Amino acid sequence: MTGRKGLDARLTHYGDPEFARYLRRSFAKSMGYSSAMLDRPVVGIATSASGFNNCHRLIPELTEAVKRGVLGAGGLPLEFPTISLGEVFLSPTSLVFRNLMAMDVEEMIRAQPMSAVVLIGGCDKTVPAQLMGALSAGLPAIQLVVGPMMTGRYLGERLGACTDCRRFWARYRSGEVSEEEISAVEDTLAVTAGTCAVMGTASTMACLTEALGMTVPGSAATPAVHADRLRIAEATGAEAVRLSADGRTPDHIVTRESIENAIRVLLAVGGSTNAVIHLAAIAGRVGLTVDLRRLNELSDSTPVLVDLKPTGQHYMEDFHAAGGVGAVLHELRPLLNLQCQSVTGQTLDERLRERPMFVDRTVIRSFDDPFQRGGGLLALFGNLAPNGAILKRSAADERLFEHEGRAVVFTGLEDLAARIDDPNLDVRPDDVLVLQNAGPIGAGMPEAGYLPIPATLARAGVKDMVRISDARMSGTAFGTVILHVSPECAIGGPLGLVRSGDRIRVSVKERRLDVLVGDRELGSRRSDVVRPTLPPRGYARLYAQSVLGAELGCDFGFLRKA
Ligand code: FES
């Protein structure tokens, strides 16, 4: 039966719609709802709290605040769980499960009777999964992020997950920090609920979601434990009721133009490389692509405005106090597509009519006085990466931007773990470390692209080297790390043909990444490539059969919009 609304929508199939409606309402009444309440527009609240997700610890409290907003605006809030992806609790890596969560979100939105949905997530893969699912489900949707953690202190030093985790770990590896000290630091890196305290993937995706127009304005950077976070949740609930009435689906908000706005913000905040993958996957759900050559064009004209770790000094709580995404959007205004609409119905132009009353310029610079003239990310192409690779320029050492060096190849994660600290490893500071077979099919594309500096060199004071892989890197990491090389090694990508001793050339100026080996020699190495075997069953098999390359966001081919 079409045209039914609220709780009467999408009835269970018993062959008698009136009976299905009657049964549903009587069962709903077992939860104590009155008839009047059941006649209200239903706002589903997709929650992703889990004992395996520290970042989402406050979702129950946020859900209550969303419910207040929904009830106050005349709707009926009904929460429902989906799977949750706690970044550090998943093996082999959370990205493998992002599409599973997206499918869960999509199917539960589509199968259950609701007129709009609030999506509550935050940890790295959860927000893209929720947006992907909601875009494909095609129902009005609004995102609420959980917000970032506050920083901790260790002997007076301010620490935040997880850039400082990596910094201390690197110092421990090089022998500067003792066993006792590293365990004491462990207690102070992640001290509240919320997502990582720096401009990692979670914070980047929160900023991009606001830039896309999928959240209420001003919500990306508010700390998880701040009272404003609950007021944002309440406003989100109220907005969802309005969205259910006007019926605007997220494909009217996530458009080619708003995706370009999001890319501008990604570049200006010095955001995570992972966001390029997630944006490509989100774009694919509305039939769009993120063209990496277009990314380079945008990067040439978008300055880095934000001084946040891992590329700068500050933390998300400072970004919030400094003016947050709103202040960045104001600086980028002349570059943005201002007619894009948000979930509130407001255009970006309308949002930006009033200038912020205060911006802390130590954290968010003006357009004319940026931290860096070029954007934080760029794509490289060449015979090593015909479909592209990503470099986080803002986190890299400029002295390595034009570099030629000898390849030191690790054939996979096990080989890397076994040999990187071998005192007999033949490696010099100007070598190029290559990790193979760590792409989406090869290994689930783990955040292993930030190869550790070999112990012998780390102890000698080497802080950065060119590192290349088909893996990803945590948004909280830094260094001259070239990632997402595509096609990946597991499907015959040329990175898999590199041998130790080959010369590799990187040119940021020319946007090139090449191995200086002739085509004939490379061709002769193809017969050595070993393709991974297909997992025998279950989700792992579906994943291996369906996952697309990094440039298409590692989505499943059958989930993209044709
Ligand atoms: Fe959840 Fe970093 S571990 S955002």
XYZ file of C-alpha atoms and ligand atoms in Angstrom:
566
model
C 0.000 0.000 0.000
C 1.641 3.268 -1.098
C 1.125 6.721 0.363
C 1.051 5.558 3.975
C 2.977 7.776 6.374
C 4.666 7.600 9.781
C 4.345 4.288 11.548
C 2.006 3.062 8.789
C 4.688 3.304 6.116
C 6.336 0.181 4.723
C 3.991 -2.357 6.240
C 5.067 -5.922 6.877
C 3.775 -8.182 4.107
C 1.024 -10.451 5.390
C -1.165 -10.214 2.293
C -3.556 -7.883 4.176
C -2.251 -4.318 4.653
C -4.987 -3.291 7.067
C -4.197 -6.262 9.274
C -0.479 -5.413 9.065
C -1.212 -1.852 10.197
C -3.474 -3.041 13.023
C -0.873 -5.555 14.179
C 1.930 -3.024 14.049
C 0.053 -0.446 16.088
C -1.015 -2.953 18.679
C 2.546 -4.183 19.064
C 3.808 -0.582 19.238
C 1.286 0.027 22.014
C 2.964 -2.691 24.037
C 5.755 -0.115 24.404
C 3.272 2.237 26.071
C 2.670 4.706 23.227
C -0.716 6.415 22.921
C -2.598 6.500 19.608
C -1.877 10.231 19.327
C 1.862 9.596 19.665
C 1.749 6.849 17.044
C 0.065 9.257 14.618
C 3.060 11.614 14.717
C 5.748 11.628 12.013
C 8.341 9.038 12.998
C 11.984 10.094 13.207
C 14.319 7.130 13.331
C 17.534 7.601 15.289
C 20.320 5.358 14.007
C 22.603 4.849 16.978
C 26.009 3.228 16.964
C 26.973 2.925 20.630
C 29.071 -0.119 21.440
C 31.273 -1.419 24.206
C 33.891 -1.713 21.473
C 33.736 1.971 20.592
C 35.145 4.395 23.171
C 34.489 7.359 20.888
C 30.736 6.706 20.998
C 30.468 6.409 24.794
C 28.071 9.357 25.109
C 25.681 8.326 22.347
C 22.977 7.265 24.853
C 22.976 10.808 26.305
C 22.994 12.350 22.835
C 20.107 10.111 21.800
C 18.038 11.407 24.722
C 18.752 14.983 23.614
C 17.763 14.179 20.023
C 14.539 12.679 21.328
C 13.777 15.901 23.229
C 14.164 17.816 20.014
C 11.969 15.439 18.037
C 9.203 15.382 20.653
C 9.295 19.161 21.036
C 8.835 19.598 17.286
C 5.886 17.215 17.142
C 7.522 13.973 16.014
C 7.886 10.515 17.491
C 11.536 9.504 17.987
C 12.333 5.800 17.674
C 15.943 4.792 18.051
C 17.435 1.718 16.462
C 20.930 0.218 16.624
C 23.266 -0.446 13.773
C 26.712 -1.963 13.908
C 29.452 0.287 15.199
C 33.023 0.632 13.980
C 35.468 1.412 16.777
C 38.654 2.247 14.945
C 41.153 0.489 17.192
C 39.011 -2.526 18.058
C 38.563 -3.960 14.565
C 40.734 -6.413 12.701
C 42.093 -6.399 10.084
C 40.980 -2.765 9.793
C 37.798 -0.747 10.122
C 37.655 0.242 6.448
C 36.762 -3.328 5.514
C 33.573 -2.998 7.557
C 32.558 0.514 6.470
C 30.515 -0.862 3.578
C 28.901 -3.451 5.865
C 27.795 -0.658 8.200
C 26.593 1.384 5.218
C 24.488 -1.576 4.079
C 23.115 -2.035 7.614
C 22.181 1.664 7.826
C 20.629 1.722 4.345
C 18.567 -1.413 4.792
C 17.303 -0.537 8.275
C 16.270 2.953 7.148
C 14.497 1.491 4.171
C 12.856 -1.435 5.945
C 11.476 0.359 9.008
C 8.655 2.885 9.176
C 10.185 6.319 9.520
C 9.808 9.642 7.729
C 13.293 10.939 8.481
C 16.400 9.679 10.200
C 19.014 11.135 12.534
C 22.377 9.414 12.129
C 24.592 9.463 15.223
C 28.211 8.526 14.658
C 31.698 9.905 14.894
C 34.556 7.429 14.904
C 36.398 7.386 11.590
C 34.366 5.087 9.341
C 30.992 5.516 11.007
C 30.048 8.912 9.579
C 30.888 8.003 5.956
C 29.080 4.674 6.416
C 25.996 6.446 7.717
C 26.018 9.057 4.951
C 26.524 6.401 2.263
C 23.666 4.318 3.643
C 21.329 7.283 4.025
C 22.051 8.553 0.515
C 21.197 5.176 -0.938
C 18.108 4.760 1.264
C 16.753 8.022 -0.126
C 14.897 9.243 2.966
C 15.374 12.679 4.612
C 18.423 12.370 6.847
C 20.547 14.517 9.134
C 23.917 13.696 10.649
C 24.868 14.261 14.277
C 28.529 13.690 15.106
C 29.575 12.815 18.647
C 32.260 15.513 18.763
C 35.961 15.401 19.558
C 37.741 14.446 22.788
C 39.342 16.971 25.107
C 43.102 16.871 25.579
C 44.946 15.352 28.557
C 48.144 16.354 30.353
C 51.363 14.461 31.023
C 53.885 16.241 33.273
C 52.403 19.544 32.160
C 52.518 18.652 28.468
C 49.233 18.715 26.588
C 48.430 15.449 24.812
C 45.698 14.368 22.426
C 44.906 11.161 20.591
C 46.311 10.238 18.392
C 49.070 12.371 16.924
C 50.743 12.413 20.307
C 50.337 8.607 20.553
C 52.447 8.320 17.402
C 54.923 10.956 18.513
C 55.572 9.223 21.832
C 55.704 5.802 20.156
C 58.327 7.069 17.693
C 60.340 8.450 20.629
C 59.990 5.108 22.457
C 61.197 3.243 19.349
C 64.193 5.506 19.055
C 65.071 4.919 22.720
C 64.331 8.495 23.896
C 61.364 7.402 26.034
C 61.540 4.628 28.631
C 59.194 1.671 29.175
C 57.795 3.303 32.360
C 57.206 6.621 30.636
C 55.388 5.122 27.650
C 53.013 3.292 29.983
C 52.378 6.472 31.986
C 51.609 8.342 28.749
C 49.116 5.595 27.807
C 46.837 6.844 30.621
C 46.741 10.422 29.374
C 46.302 10.238 25.600
C 42.547 9.683 25.401
C 40.900 11.149 28.469
C 37.257 11.760 27.534
C 34.550 10.326 25.309
C 34.537 11.577 21.764
C 36.607 11.219 18.628
C 40.360 11.785 18.342
C 41.365 15.245 19.540
C 43.223 16.289 16.387
C 42.311 16.813 12.721
C 42.295 13.062 12.122
C 39.811 11.240 9.953
C 36.895 11.560 12.356
C 37.320 15.319 12.805
C 37.928 15.764 9.091
C 34.753 13.868 8.229
C 32.827 15.912 10.803
C 34.051 19.132 9.136
C 33.260 17.833 5.641
C 29.795 16.703 6.718
C 29.087 20.210 7.974
C 30.523 21.651 4.741
C 28.305 19.318 2.720
C 25.313 20.729 4.587
C 24.344 17.454 6.272
C 24.532 18.751 9.875
C 23.146 21.756 11.683
C 25.622 24.659 11.283
C 28.437 24.933 13.786
C 28.310 21.357 14.982
C 31.489 19.688 13.688
C 34.035 20.820 16.267
C 32.045 21.208 19.486
C 33.696 18.884 22.021
C 31.892 15.671 22.904
C 31.603 16.628 26.572
C 30.479 20.251 26.034
C 26.889 21.130 26.960
C 26.531 22.684 23.500
C 26.880 19.188 22.057
C 23.581 18.242 23.730
C 21.923 21.421 22.495
C 23.146 20.575 18.980
C 21.613 17.112 19.402
C 18.305 18.663 20.466
C 18.357 21.033 17.476
C 19.170 18.096 15.198
C 16.093 16.242 16.422
C 13.878 19.268 15.790
C 15.403 19.744 12.343
C 14.679 16.112 11.495
C 10.969 16.676 12.101
C 11.020 19.676 9.751
C 12.901 17.604 7.175
C 10.303 14.847 7.416
C 7.628 17.403 6.564
C 9.422 18.916 3.601
C 10.621 15.525 2.342
C 14.025 16.782 1.144
C 16.260 13.804 0.598
C 20.052 13.985 1.066
C 20.762 13.712 -2.666
C 19.496 17.320 -2.876
C 22.161 18.324 -0.385
C 25.090 16.112 -1.451
C 25.647 17.376 -4.994
C 28.641 17.959 -7.255
C 28.789 21.532 -5.921
C 28.574 20.673 -2.235
C 31.179 17.938 -2.701
C 33.530 20.550 -4.153
C 32.819 22.752 -1.124
C 33.709 19.811 1.090
C 36.960 19.252 -0.815
C 37.857 22.941 -0.346
C 37.318 22.560 3.390
C 39.325 19.320 3.426
C 42.238 21.145 1.804
C 41.935 24.207 4.021
C 41.847 22.299 7.297
C 44.792 20.083 6.302
C 42.451 17.122 6.699
C 42.969 13.408 6.571
C 43.893 11.512 3.404
C 41.188 8.995 4.324
C 38.592 11.648 3.627
C 39.407 11.473 -0.103
C 38.353 7.824 -0.072
C 35.215 8.475 1.944
C 34.168 11.456 -0.160
C 34.622 9.366 -3.309
C 32.404 6.657 -1.802
C 29.784 9.198 -0.699
C 29.837 10.825 -4.146
C 29.415 7.401 -5.753
C 26.129 6.946 -3.896
C 24.662 9.838 -5.900
C 26.287 8.838 -9.192
C 29.264 11.225 -8.939
C 33.017 10.736 -8.806
C 35.813 12.670 -7.110
C 38.225 13.364 -9.938
C 41.762 13.429 -8.502
C 42.914 15.837 -11.238
C 40.142 18.195 -10.147
C 41.366 17.712 -6.567
C 44.752 19.024 -7.711
C 43.125 22.057 -9.343
C 41.236 22.821 -6.146
C 44.410 22.215 -4.140
C 46.301 24.789 -6.208
C 43.806 27.495 -5.263
C 42.884 26.528 -1.690
C 45.275 27.541 1.091
C 45.763 25.708 4.380
C 44.112 27.958 6.951
C 43.989 25.821 10.058
C 46.862 25.100 12.420
C 45.888 21.791 13.958
C 47.755 18.597 14.692
C 48.921 16.470 12.955
C 50.100 19.233 10.592
C 50.173 22.090 13.127
C 50.087 22.731 16.859
C 46.516 22.914 18.085
C 43.696 20.530 18.943
C 40.022 20.284 18.042
C 38.910 22.025 21.236
C 41.046 25.009 20.131
C 39.514 24.865 16.662
C 36.063 24.967 18.224
C 36.965 27.958 20.397
C 38.621 29.668 17.431
C 35.475 29.668 15.304
C 35.256 26.144 13.880
C 34.075 25.258 10.392
C 31.991 28.432 10.144
C 35.117 30.599 10.344
C 36.855 28.487 7.691
C 33.830 28.734 5.382
C 33.878 32.517 5.779
C 37.504 32.674 4.670
C 36.819 30.383 1.699
C 33.611 32.186 0.742
C 34.806 33.499 -2.662
C 35.745 29.935 -3.682
C 32.577 28.179 -2.564
C 29.359 27.229 -4.325
C 27.086 29.408 -2.231
C 23.755 28.151 -3.509
C 24.200 24.729 -1.935
C 21.462 23.954 0.573
C 21.858 22.368 3.965
C 19.532 20.153 5.981
C 18.122 23.319 7.554
C 16.890 24.546 4.168
C 19.322 27.465 4.384
C 21.725 28.082 1.512
C 25.421 28.458 2.258
C 25.115 32.062 1.128
C 22.440 32.665 3.770
C 24.537 30.952 6.423
C 27.559 33.102 5.658
C 25.780 36.468 5.570
C 26.840 37.290 9.107
C 30.551 37.382 9.828
C 31.749 35.549 12.944
C 32.108 37.826 15.965
C 35.461 36.322 16.896
C 38.093 34.201 15.164
C 41.304 33.161 16.906
C 43.881 33.834 14.201
C 46.508 31.702 15.894
C 44.351 28.691 14.965
C 42.357 29.805 11.905
C 44.200 32.173 9.608
C 42.633 34.582 7.134
C 42.584 33.740 3.425
C 45.235 36.386 2.746
C 47.563 35.177 5.472
C 47.396 31.371 5.284
C 49.666 28.776 6.865
C 50.371 27.351 3.409
C 49.449 28.734 -0.015
C 48.552 25.331 -1.493
C 45.971 22.881 -0.153
C 46.843 20.158 2.317
C 46.467 17.228 -0.103
C 47.356 16.490 -3.679
C 47.250 13.591 -6.103
C 50.280 12.165 -7.906
C 50.178 10.219 -11.165
C 52.819 8.307 -13.098
C 53.910 4.834 -14.107
C 53.664 3.763 -10.460
C 50.161 5.151 -10.012
C 48.224 5.312 -13.284
C 44.942 5.876 -11.376
C 46.544 8.177 -8.839
C 48.062 8.286 -5.367
C 47.620 10.764 -2.520
C 50.199 12.807 -0.628
C 49.340 14.884 2.399
C 51.555 17.772 1.452
C 50.806 19.707 4.637
C 52.126 16.825 6.786
C 55.201 16.108 4.636
C 58.779 17.360 4.671
C 59.216 19.887 1.855
C 62.833 18.798 1.417
C 61.537 15.475 0.069
C 59.091 16.977 -2.444
C 61.551 16.575 -5.341
C 63.298 13.335 -4.555
C 64.898 10.385 -6.277
C 66.001 7.379 -4.260
C 66.635 3.682 -4.145
C 63.601 1.479 -3.384
C 63.653 -0.692 -0.274
C 60.719 -3.026 -0.833
C 58.583 -4.875 1.682
C 56.298 -7.366 -0.047
C 53.532 -7.170 2.543
C 52.652 -6.419 6.151
C 54.335 -9.553 7.518
C 57.521 -8.842 5.630
C 57.444 -5.267 6.939
C 56.993 -6.397 10.541
C 59.728 -9.017 10.175
C 62.427 -6.835 8.622
C 61.874 -3.130 9.299
C 63.944 -3.199 12.493
C 66.455 -5.802 11.323
C 69.882 -4.322 12.110
C 71.129 -5.867 8.845
C 68.482 -4.168 6.695
C 70.240 -2.408 3.834
C 68.645 1.021 4.134
C 69.871 4.623 3.944
C 68.114 7.869 4.874
C 67.597 8.883 1.228
C 66.028 5.538 0.249
C 62.337 5.183 -0.576
C 60.456 2.661 1.547
C 57.880 0.703 -0.478
C 55.122 -1.411 1.042
C 53.334 -3.726 -1.407
C 50.103 -5.726 -1.193
C 48.380 -3.554 1.397
C 45.559 -2.271 -0.820
C 41.799 -2.836 -0.510
C 41.890 -6.427 -1.792
C 45.460 -7.240 -0.763
C 45.034 -6.546 2.951
C 41.855 -4.502 3.515
C 43.820 -1.277 3.014
C 45.021 -0.865 6.612
C 46.506 2.353 7.972
C 49.961 0.885 7.475
C 51.187 3.384 4.901
C 52.926 5.320 7.659
C 55.829 2.861 7.639
C 58.007 3.267 10.723
C 61.452 4.666 10.152
C 63.780 1.623 10.351
C 65.123 1.346 13.910
C 68.745 1.802 12.867
C 67.905 5.102 11.150
C 65.457 6.259 13.850
C 68.207 5.869 16.454
C 70.492 7.896 14.223
C 67.954 10.735 14.281
C 66.185 10.242 10.910
C 62.660 11.623 11.288
C 61.175 11.320 7.800
C 61.648 9.359 4.589
C 59.588 8.963 1.415
C 57.236 6.043 1.958
C 54.952 4.626 -0.748
C 52.166 2.062 -0.534
C 48.700 1.083 -1.681
C 47.641 1.287 1.979
C 46.119 4.192 3.893
C 47.505 6.305 6.718
C 45.792 7.401 9.899
C 44.532 10.947 9.710
C 46.534 11.613 12.846
C 49.878 10.650 11.260
C 52.464 12.797 9.492
C 55.464 12.435 7.177
C 56.244 12.238 3.459
C 53.891 9.347 2.924
C 52.403 8.541 -0.485
C 49.263 6.475 -0.180
C 46.330 4.883 -1.991
C 48.512 3.949 -4.984
C 46.096 2.653 -7.596
C 45.656 0.158 -9.152
C 46.700 -1.807 -6.087
C 49.334 -4.547 -6.183
C 46.815 -7.367 -5.638
C 45.203 -6.747 -9.027
C 48.498 -6.293 -10.853
C 49.152 -2.616 -10.133
C 52.678 -1.481 -11.049
C 53.699 -0.833 -7.428
C 53.820 -4.629 -7.100
C 56.455 -4.772 -9.831
C 59.011 -2.644 -7.976
C 62.110 -4.451 -6.698
C 64.598 -3.340 -4.040
C 67.300 -1.304 -5.717
C 65.021 0.248 -8.403
C 65.175 4.037 -8.544
C 61.954 5.878 -7.677
C 61.299 9.510 -8.470
C 58.780 11.753 -6.731
C 57.991 15.235 -8.003
C 55.385 17.249 -6.153
C 55.926 20.109 -8.596
C 55.045 17.878 -11.559
C 52.551 15.756 -9.560
C 54.505 12.654 -10.636
C 55.347 9.306 -9.093
C 57.496 7.022 -11.255
C 59.754 4.028 -11.026
C 62.730 4.547 -13.334
C 62.549 1.118 -14.923
C 61.707 0.479 -18.578
C 58.320 -0.875 -19.635
C 59.862 -4.060 -21.020
C 61.564 -4.905 -17.717
C 58.417 -4.085 -15.749
C 56.387 -6.271 -18.130
C 58.738 -9.190 -17.605
C 58.103 -9.007 -13.852
C 54.343 -9.385 -14.252
C 54.513 -13.166 -14.284
C 55.858 -13.056 -10.677
C 52.710 -11.377 -9.344
C 50.763 -13.667 -7.008
C 47.058 -12.846 -6.798
C 45.433 -13.344 -3.372
C 43.040 -16.265 -3.056
C 39.345 -15.512 -2.695
C 38.094 -16.058 0.883
C 35.822 -19.130 0.960
C 32.667 -17.578 2.409
C 30.797 -14.775 4.130
C 31.363 -11.046 4.159
C 35.089 -11.438 3.458
C 34.223 -13.102 0.150
C 31.634 -10.456 -0.762
C 34.193 -7.766 0.088
C 36.985 -9.315 -1.997
C 34.675 -9.807 -4.967
C 33.077 -6.380 -4.867
C 35.449 -3.756 -3.468
C 36.532 -1.018 -5.867
C 39.814 0.887 -6.015
C 40.752 3.791 -3.766
C 39.844 6.355 -6.442
C 36.258 5.051 -6.301
C 36.203 5.168 -2.538
C 36.602 1.406 -1.921
C 32.834 1.100 -2.133
C 31.241 -2.044 -3.509
C 30.508 -1.786 -7.205
C 26.890 -2.852 -6.735
C 26.256 -0.122 -4.137
C 27.269 2.851 -6.283
C 24.512 4.664 -8.094
C 24.666 3.858 -11.789
Fe 37.584 6.859 17.148
Fe 40.069 8.083 16.619
S 39.635 6.130 17.515
S 38.060 8.747 16.163
